[in-house]
Amino acid sequence: MYRCDSFLQVTGYEGAAATVLSLASGGTSPAATALAFSGTTFSELKLTEGITLPQLIDKFKETVIGEVNIERALKWAQEQQAETVVVLTHRLEQSVITAATEGLQRHNETNKTQTRLVLCGLCSRHLSVPHTNNLLVVLGFQQRTPTVIRAFHERHF
């Protein structure tokens, strides 16, 4: 179990569940869809109406999570006409951020879209983050993390 914040004592599962519940509740933009990467594929995590934070944390703990594939997530977003892709993981590596930045730029240029990407390393710190208008990189987890990600999803910034 990873602790993401020594002050709040939030685990990766807890941080991910709080963020997903925030995004799945709708608002001014369409609600987000939760996907879990496992092995060489990913699947949609079905969120039932009224699911609680503890239930979602348990659901994450039961899900076998695999390597994040940004290209695959962007392709899915194109097929589903999703405007924002949010990737939550325990740890981000510098190489993932660099590849995601390049992949997002290539995706948007090729498809003439403005897809936005959020990379959130719930337990990550001290990485170099490139500046691009369609990419938000969140390192670590704090109480406001779900609110910031949701505001980006809703294009408040």
Coordinates of N, CA and C in Angstrom, one line a residue:
M1 N 0.8 -1.2 0.0 CA 0.0 0.0 0.0 C 0.9 1.2 0.0
Y2 N 0.7 2.1 -0.9 CA 1.4 3.4 -1.0 C 0.7 4.5 -0.2
R3 N 1.4 5.2 0.6 CA 0.9 6.4 1.2 C 1.3 7.5 0.4
C4 N 0.3 8.3 0.0 CA 0.6 9.4 -1.0 C 0.9 10.7 -0.3
D5 N 0.5 10.9 0.9 CA 0.7 12.1 1.6 C 0.9 11.8 3.1
S6 N 2.1 12.1 3.6 CA 2.4 11.7 4.9 C 1.5 12.5 6.0
F7 N 1.0 13.7 5.6 CA 0.2 14.5 6.5 C -1.3 13.9 6.5
L8 N -1.8 13.7 5.3 CA -3.2 13.3 5.3 C -3.4 11.8 5.4
Q9 N -2.3 11.0 5.2 CA -2.3 9.6 5.2 C -3.3 9.0 4.2
V10 N -3.2 9.5 3.0 CA -4.1 9.0 1.9 C -3.4 8.0 1.1
T11 N -4.1 6.9 0.8 CA -3.5 5.8 -0.1 C -3.8 6.2 -1.5
G12 N -3.1 5.5 -2.4 CA -3.4 5.7 -3.9 C -4.8 5.3 -4.2
Y13 N -5.3 4.2 -3.6 CA -6.7 3.8 -3.8 C -7.7 4.9 -3.4
E14 N -7.4 5.4 -2.2 CA -8.3 6.5 -1.7 C -8.3 7.7 -2.5
G15 N -7.1 8.1 -2.9 CA -7.0 9.3 -3.8 C -7.7 9.1 -5.1
A16 N -7.5 7.9 -5.7 CA -8.1 7.6 -7.0 C -9.6 7.6 -6.9
A17 N -10.1 7.0 -5.8 CA -11.6 6.9 -5.6 C -12.2 8.2 -5.4
A18 N -11.6 9.1 -4.6 CA -12.1 10.4 -4.4 C -12.2 11.2 -5.7
T19 N -11.1 11.1 -6.5 CA -11.1 11.8 -7.8 C -12.1 11.3 -8.8
V20 N -12.2 10.0 -8.9 CA -13.2 9.4 -9.8 C -14.6 9.7 -9.4
L21 N -14.9 9.7 -8.1 CA -16.3 10.1 -7.7 C -16.6 11.6 -8.1
S22 N -15.6 12.4 -7.9 CA -15.7 13.8 -8.3 C -16.0 14.0 -9.8
L23 N -15.3 13.2 -10.6 CA -15.5 13.3 -12.1 C -16.7 12.7 -12.6
A24 N -17.1 11.6 -11.9 CA -18.3 10.8 -12.4 C -19.6 11.5 -12.0
S25 N -19.6 12.5 -11.3 CA -20.8 13.1 -10.8 C -21.4 14.2 -11.8
G26 N -20.8 14.3 -13.0 CA -21.4 15.2 -14.0 C -20.9 16.6 -13.8
G27 N -21.8 17.6 -13.7 CA -21.4 19.0 -13.6 C -21.7 19.7 -14.9
T28 N -20.8 20.6 -15.2 CA -21.0 21.4 -16.4 C -20.5 20.7 -17.7
S29 N -19.7 19.6 -17.5 CA -19.2 18.8 -18.6 C -19.8 17.4 -18.4
P30 N -19.8 16.6 -19.5 CA -20.2 15.2 -19.4 C -19.4 14.5 -18.3
A31 N -20.0 13.6 -17.6 CA -19.3 12.9 -16.5 C -18.2 12.0 -17.2
A32 N -17.2 11.8 -16.4 CA -16.0 11.1 -16.9 C -16.3 9.6 -16.8
T33 N -15.6 8.8 -17.6 CA -15.7 7.3 -17.5 C -14.4 6.8 -16.9
A34 N -14.5 5.9 -15.9 CA -13.4 5.3 -15.3 C -12.9 4.1 -16.0
L35 N -11.6 4.0 -16.4 CA -11.1 2.9 -17.0 C -9.9 2.3 -16.2
A36 N -9.8 1.0 -16.2 CA -8.7 0.4 -15.5 C -7.8 -0.4 -16.5
F37 N -6.5 -0.1 -16.5 CA -5.6 -0.8 -17.3 C -5.2 -2.1 -16.6
S38 N -5.3 -3.2 -17.3 CA -4.8 -4.5 -16.7 C -4.2 -5.3 -17.9
G39 N -3.0 -5.8 -17.6 CA -2.4 -6.6 -18.7 C -2.2 -5.8 -19.9
T40 N -2.6 -6.2 -21.1 CA -2.5 -5.5 -22.3 C -3.7 -4.8 -22.7
T41 N -4.7 -4.7 -21.9 CA -5.9 -4.0 -22.3 C -6.5 -3.2 -21.1
F42 N -7.6 -2.6 -21.3 CA -8.2 -1.9 -20.2 C -9.7 -2.1 -20.3
S43 N -10.4 -1.9 -19.2 CA -11.8 -2.1 -19.1 C -12.5 -0.9 -18.4
E44 N -13.7 -0.7 -18.6 CA -14.5 0.3 -18.0 C -14.9 -0.2 -16.6
L45 N -14.6 0.7 -15.6 CA -15.1 0.4 -14.2 C -16.5 0.9 -14.1
K46 N -17.4 0.0 -14.0 CA -18.8 0.4 -13.9 C -19.1 1.0 -12.5
L47 N -19.6 2.2 -12.5 CA -19.9 2.9 -11.3 C -21.4 2.9 -11.2
T48 N -22.0 2.3 -10.1 CA -23.4 2.3 -10.0 C -23.8 3.6 -9.3
E49 N -25.0 4.0 -9.5 CA -25.5 5.2 -8.9 C -25.6 5.0 -7.4
G50 N -25.1 6.0 -6.7 CA -25.1 5.9 -5.2 C -23.9 5.2 -4.6
I51 N -22.9 4.8 -5.5 CA -21.7 4.1 -4.9 C -21.0 5.0 -4.0
T52 N -20.6 4.5 -2.9 CA -19.9 5.3 -1.8 C -18.4 5.2 -2.0
L53 N -17.7 6.1 -1.3 CA -16.3 6.2 -1.4 C -15.7 4.9 -0.9
P54 N -16.1 4.3 0.3 CA -15.5 3.0 0.7 C -15.8 1.9 -0.3
Q55 N -16.9 1.9 -0.9 CA -17.2 0.8 -1.9 C -16.3 1.0 -3.2
L56 N -16.0 2.2 -3.6 CA -15.2 2.4 -4.7 C -13.7 2.1 -4.4
I57 N -13.3 2.4 -3.2 CA -12.0 2.0 -2.8 C -11.8 0.5 -2.8
D58 N -12.8 -0.2 -2.3 CA -12.8 -1.7 -2.4 C -12.7 -2.2 -3.8
K59 N -13.5 -1.5 -4.7 CA -13.5 -1.9 -6.1 C -12.1 -1.8 -6.7
F60 N -11.5 -0.7 -6.4 CA -10.1 -0.5 -6.9 C -9.1 -1.5 -6.4
K61 N -9.3 -1.9 -5.1 CA -8.4 -2.9 -4.5 C -8.6 -4.2 -5.2
E62 N -9.8 -4.5 -5.7 CA -10.1 -5.8 -6.3 C -9.7 -5.9 -7.8
T63 N -9.4 -4.7 -8.4 CA -9.1 -4.6 -9.8 C -7.6 -4.8 -10.0
V64 N -7.2 -5.7 -10.8 CA -5.8 -5.9 -11.2 C -5.4 -4.8 -12.1
I65 N -4.6 -3.9 -11.6 CA -4.2 -2.8 -12.4 C -2.8 -3.1 -13.1
G66 N -2.7 -2.7 -14.4 CA -1.5 -2.9 -15.1 C -0.9 -1.6 -15.6
E67 N 0.0 -1.8 -16.5 CA 0.8 -0.6 -17.0 C -0.2 0.3 -17.8
V68 N 0.0 1.6 -17.6 CA -0.8 2.6 -18.3 C -0.3 2.8 -19.7
N69 N -1.2 2.8 -20.6 CA -0.9 2.9 -22.0 C -1.6 4.2 -22.5
I70 N -0.9 5.3 -22.6 CA -1.5 6.6 -23.0 C -2.0 6.6 -24.4
E71 N -1.3 6.0 -25.3 CA -1.8 5.9 -26.7 C -3.1 5.2 -26.8
R72 N -3.3 4.1 -26.1 CA -4.5 3.4 -26.1 C -5.7 4.2 -25.4
A73 N -5.3 4.9 -24.4 CA -6.4 5.8 -23.8 C -6.8 6.9 -24.7
L74 N -5.9 7.5 -25.4 CA -6.2 8.5 -26.4 C -7.0 8.0 -27.5
K75 N -6.7 6.8 -28.0 CA -7.5 6.1 -29.1 C -8.9 5.9 -28.6
W76 N -9.1 5.4 -27.4 CA -10.4 5.2 -26.8 C -11.2 6.5 -26.7
A77 N -10.5 7.6 -26.3 CA -11.1 8.9 -26.2 C -11.6 9.3 -27.5
Q78 N -10.9 9.1 -28.6 CA -11.3 9.5 -29.9 C -12.5 8.7 -30.3
E79 N -12.5 7.4 -30.1 CA -13.7 6.5 -30.4 C -14.9 6.9 -29.7
Q80 N -14.8 7.3 -28.4 CA -15.9 7.7 -27.5 C -16.2 9.2 -27.6
Q81 N -15.5 9.9 -28.4 CA -15.6 11.4 -28.4 C -15.5 12.0 -27.1
A82 N -14.6 11.5 -26.3 CA -14.3 12.1 -24.9 C -13.4 13.3 -25.1
E83 N -13.7 14.3 -24.4 CA -12.9 15.5 -24.5 C -11.7 15.5 -23.6
T84 N -11.8 14.8 -22.5 CA -10.7 14.8 -21.5 C -10.4 13.3 -21.1
V85 N -9.1 13.0 -21.0 CA -8.7 11.7 -20.5 C -7.9 11.9 -19.2
V86 N -8.4 11.3 -18.2 CA -7.7 11.4 -16.9 C -7.1 10.1 -16.5
V87 N -5.7 10.1 -16.3 CA -5.0 8.9 -16.0 C -4.5 9.0 -14.6
L88 N -5.0 8.2 -13.7 CA -4.6 8.1 -12.3 C -3.7 6.9 -12.1
T89 N -2.6 7.1 -11.5 CA -1.7 6.0 -11.2 C -0.9 6.3 -9.9
H90 N -0.4 5.2 -9.3 CA 0.4 5.5 -8.1 C 1.6 6.3 -8.3
R91 N 2.4 5.9 -9.3 CA 3.6 6.7 -9.6 C 3.8 7.0 -11.0
L92 N 4.2 8.2 -11.3 CA 4.5 8.6 -12.7 C 6.1 8.6 -12.8
E93 N 6.5 8.2 -14.0 CA 8.0 8.3 -14.3 C 8.1 9.4 -15.3
Q94 N 9.3 10.0 -15.3 CA 9.6 11.1 -16.3 C 9.4 10.7 -17.7
S95 N 9.7 9.4 -18.0 CA 9.6 8.9 -19.4 C 8.1 8.9 -19.8
V96 N 7.2 8.6 -18.8 CA 5.8 8.5 -19.1 C 5.2 9.9 -19.4
I97 N 5.7 10.9 -18.7 CA 5.2 12.3 -18.9 C 5.7 12.8 -20.3
T98 N 6.9 12.5 -20.6 CA 7.5 12.9 -21.9 C 6.8 12.2 -23.0
A99 N 6.6 10.9 -22.9 CA 5.9 10.2 -24.0 C 4.4 10.6 -24.1
A100 N 3.8 10.9 -23.0 CA 2.4 11.3 -23.0 C 2.2 12.7 -23.7
T101 N 3.2 13.6 -23.4 CA 3.1 14.9 -24.0 C 3.3 14.8 -25.5
E102 N 4.2 14.0 -25.9 CA 4.4 13.9 -27.4 C 3.2 13.2 -28.0
G103 N 2.7 12.1 -27.3 CA 1.5 11.4 -27.9 C 0.3 12.2 -28.0
L104 N 0.1 13.1 -27.0 CA -1.1 14.0 -27.0 C -1.0 15.0 -28.1
Q105 N 0.2 15.6 -28.3 CA 0.4 16.5 -29.4 C 0.1 15.9 -30.7
R106 N 0.7 14.7 -30.9 CA 0.6 13.9 -32.2 C -0.9 13.6 -32.4
H107 N -1.6 13.1 -31.3 CA -3.0 12.7 -31.4 C -3.9 13.9 -31.9
N108 N -3.7 15.1 -31.2 CA -4.5 16.2 -31.5 C -4.2 16.8 -32.9
E109 N -2.9 16.7 -33.4 CA -2.6 17.2 -34.7 C -3.2 16.3 -35.8
T110 N -3.0 15.0 -35.6 CA -3.5 14.0 -36.5 C -5.0 14.0 -36.7
N111 N -5.7 14.1 -35.6 CA -7.1 14.0 -35.6 C -7.8 15.3 -35.6
K112 N -7.0 16.4 -35.6 CA -7.6 17.8 -35.5 C -8.6 17.9 -34.4
T113 N -8.1 17.5 -33.2 CA -9.0 17.6 -32.0 C -8.3 18.5 -31.0
Q114 N -8.9 18.7 -29.9 CA -8.4 19.4 -28.7 C -8.5 18.6 -27.5
T115 N -8.3 17.3 -27.6 CA -8.4 16.4 -26.5 C -7.5 16.9 -25.4
R116 N -7.9 16.8 -24.1 CA -7.1 17.2 -23.0 C -6.7 15.9 -22.2
L117 N -5.6 16.0 -21.6 CA -5.1 14.8 -20.9 C -4.6 15.3 -19.5
V118 N -5.1 14.5 -18.5 CA -4.6 14.7 -17.1 C -3.8 13.5 -16.7
L119 N -2.6 13.7 -16.3 CA -1.8 12.6 -15.7 C -1.6 12.9 -14.2
C120 N -2.1 12.0 -13.4 CA -2.0 12.2 -11.9 C -1.2 11.1 -11.3
G121 N 0.0 11.4 -10.9 CA 0.8 10.4 -10.1 C 0.5 10.6 -8.6
L122 N -0.4 9.8 -8.1 CA -0.9 10.1 -6.8 C 0.2 10.1 -5.7
C123 N 1.2 9.4 -5.9 CA 2.3 9.3 -5.0 C 3.6 9.8 -5.6
S124 N 3.6 10.6 -6.6 CA 4.8 11.1 -7.3 C 5.1 12.5 -6.8
R125 N 6.4 12.8 -6.9 CA 7.0 14.1 -6.5 C 8.2 14.4 -7.4
H126 N 8.4 15.7 -7.5 CA 9.7 16.2 -8.1 C 10.0 15.7 -9.5
L127 N 9.1 15.8 -10.4 CA 9.4 15.5 -11.8 C 9.3 16.8 -12.7
S128 N 9.9 16.8 -13.8 CA 9.9 17.9 -14.7 C 8.6 17.8 -15.5
V129 N 7.9 18.9 -15.6 CA 6.6 18.9 -16.3 C 6.6 19.9 -17.4
P130 N 6.4 19.5 -18.7 CA 6.4 20.4 -19.8 C 5.1 21.3 -19.8
H131 N 5.2 22.4 -20.4 CA 4.0 23.3 -20.4 C 3.3 23.1 -21.8
T132 N 2.1 22.7 -21.7 CA 1.2 22.6 -22.9 C -0.2 22.9 -22.4
N133 N -1.0 23.5 -23.3 CA -2.4 23.9 -22.9 C -3.3 22.7 -22.6
N134 N -3.1 21.6 -23.3 CA -4.0 20.5 -23.2 C -3.6 19.4 -22.2
L135 N -2.5 19.7 -21.4 CA -2.0 18.7 -20.5 C -1.9 19.3 -19.1
L136 N -2.5 18.5 -18.1 CA -2.3 18.8 -16.7 C -1.6 17.7 -16.1
V137 N -0.5 17.9 -15.4 CA 0.2 16.9 -14.6 C 0.1 17.2 -13.2
V138 N -0.5 16.3 -12.4 CA -0.6 16.5 -11.0 C 0.3 15.5 -10.3
L139 N 1.1 16.0 -9.4 CA 2.1 15.2 -8.7 C 1.7 15.2 -7.2
G140 N 1.3 14.0 -6.7 CA 0.9 13.8 -5.4 C -0.6 14.0 -5.2
F141 N -1.1 13.9 -4.0 CA -2.5 14.1 -3.7 C -2.7 14.9 -2.5
Q142 N -3.6 15.9 -2.7 CA -4.0 16.8 -1.6 C -5.5 16.8 -1.6
Q143 N -6.1 17.4 -0.6 CA -7.6 17.5 -0.6 C -8.2 18.2 -1.8
R144 N -7.5 19.1 -2.4 CA -8.0 19.9 -3.6 C -7.7 19.2 -4.9
T145 N -7.0 18.1 -4.9 CA -6.7 17.4 -6.2 C -7.9 17.1 -7.0
P146 N -8.9 16.4 -6.5 CA -10.1 16.2 -7.3 C -10.8 17.4 -7.8
T147 N -10.8 18.5 -7.1 CA -11.4 19.7 -7.5 C -10.6 20.4 -8.7
V148 N -9.3 20.3 -8.6 CA -8.4 20.9 -9.6 C -8.6 20.1 -10.9
I149 N -8.6 18.7 -10.8 CA -8.8 17.9 -12.0 C -10.2 18.1 -12.6
R150 N -11.2 18.2 -11.8 CA -12.5 18.5 -12.3 C -12.6 19.8 -13.0
A151 N -12.0 20.8 -12.5 CA -12.0 22.2 -13.1 C -11.3 22.1 -14.4
F152 N -10.2 21.4 -14.6 CA -9.6 21.2 -15.9 C -10.5 20.5 -16.9
H153 N -11.1 19.4 -16.4 CA -12.1 18.7 -17.2 C -13.2 19.6 -17.7
E154 N -13.7 20.5 -16.9 CA -14.8 21.4 -17.2 C -14.3 22.6 -18.0
R155 N -13.0 22.7 -18.3 CA -12.3 23.8 -19.0 C -12.4 25.1 -18.3
H156 N -12.3 25.1 -17.0 CA -12.3 26.4 -16.3 C -10.9 27.0 -16.4
F157 N -9.9 26.2 -16.8 CA -8.6 26.8 -17.1 C -7.9 25.9 -18.1

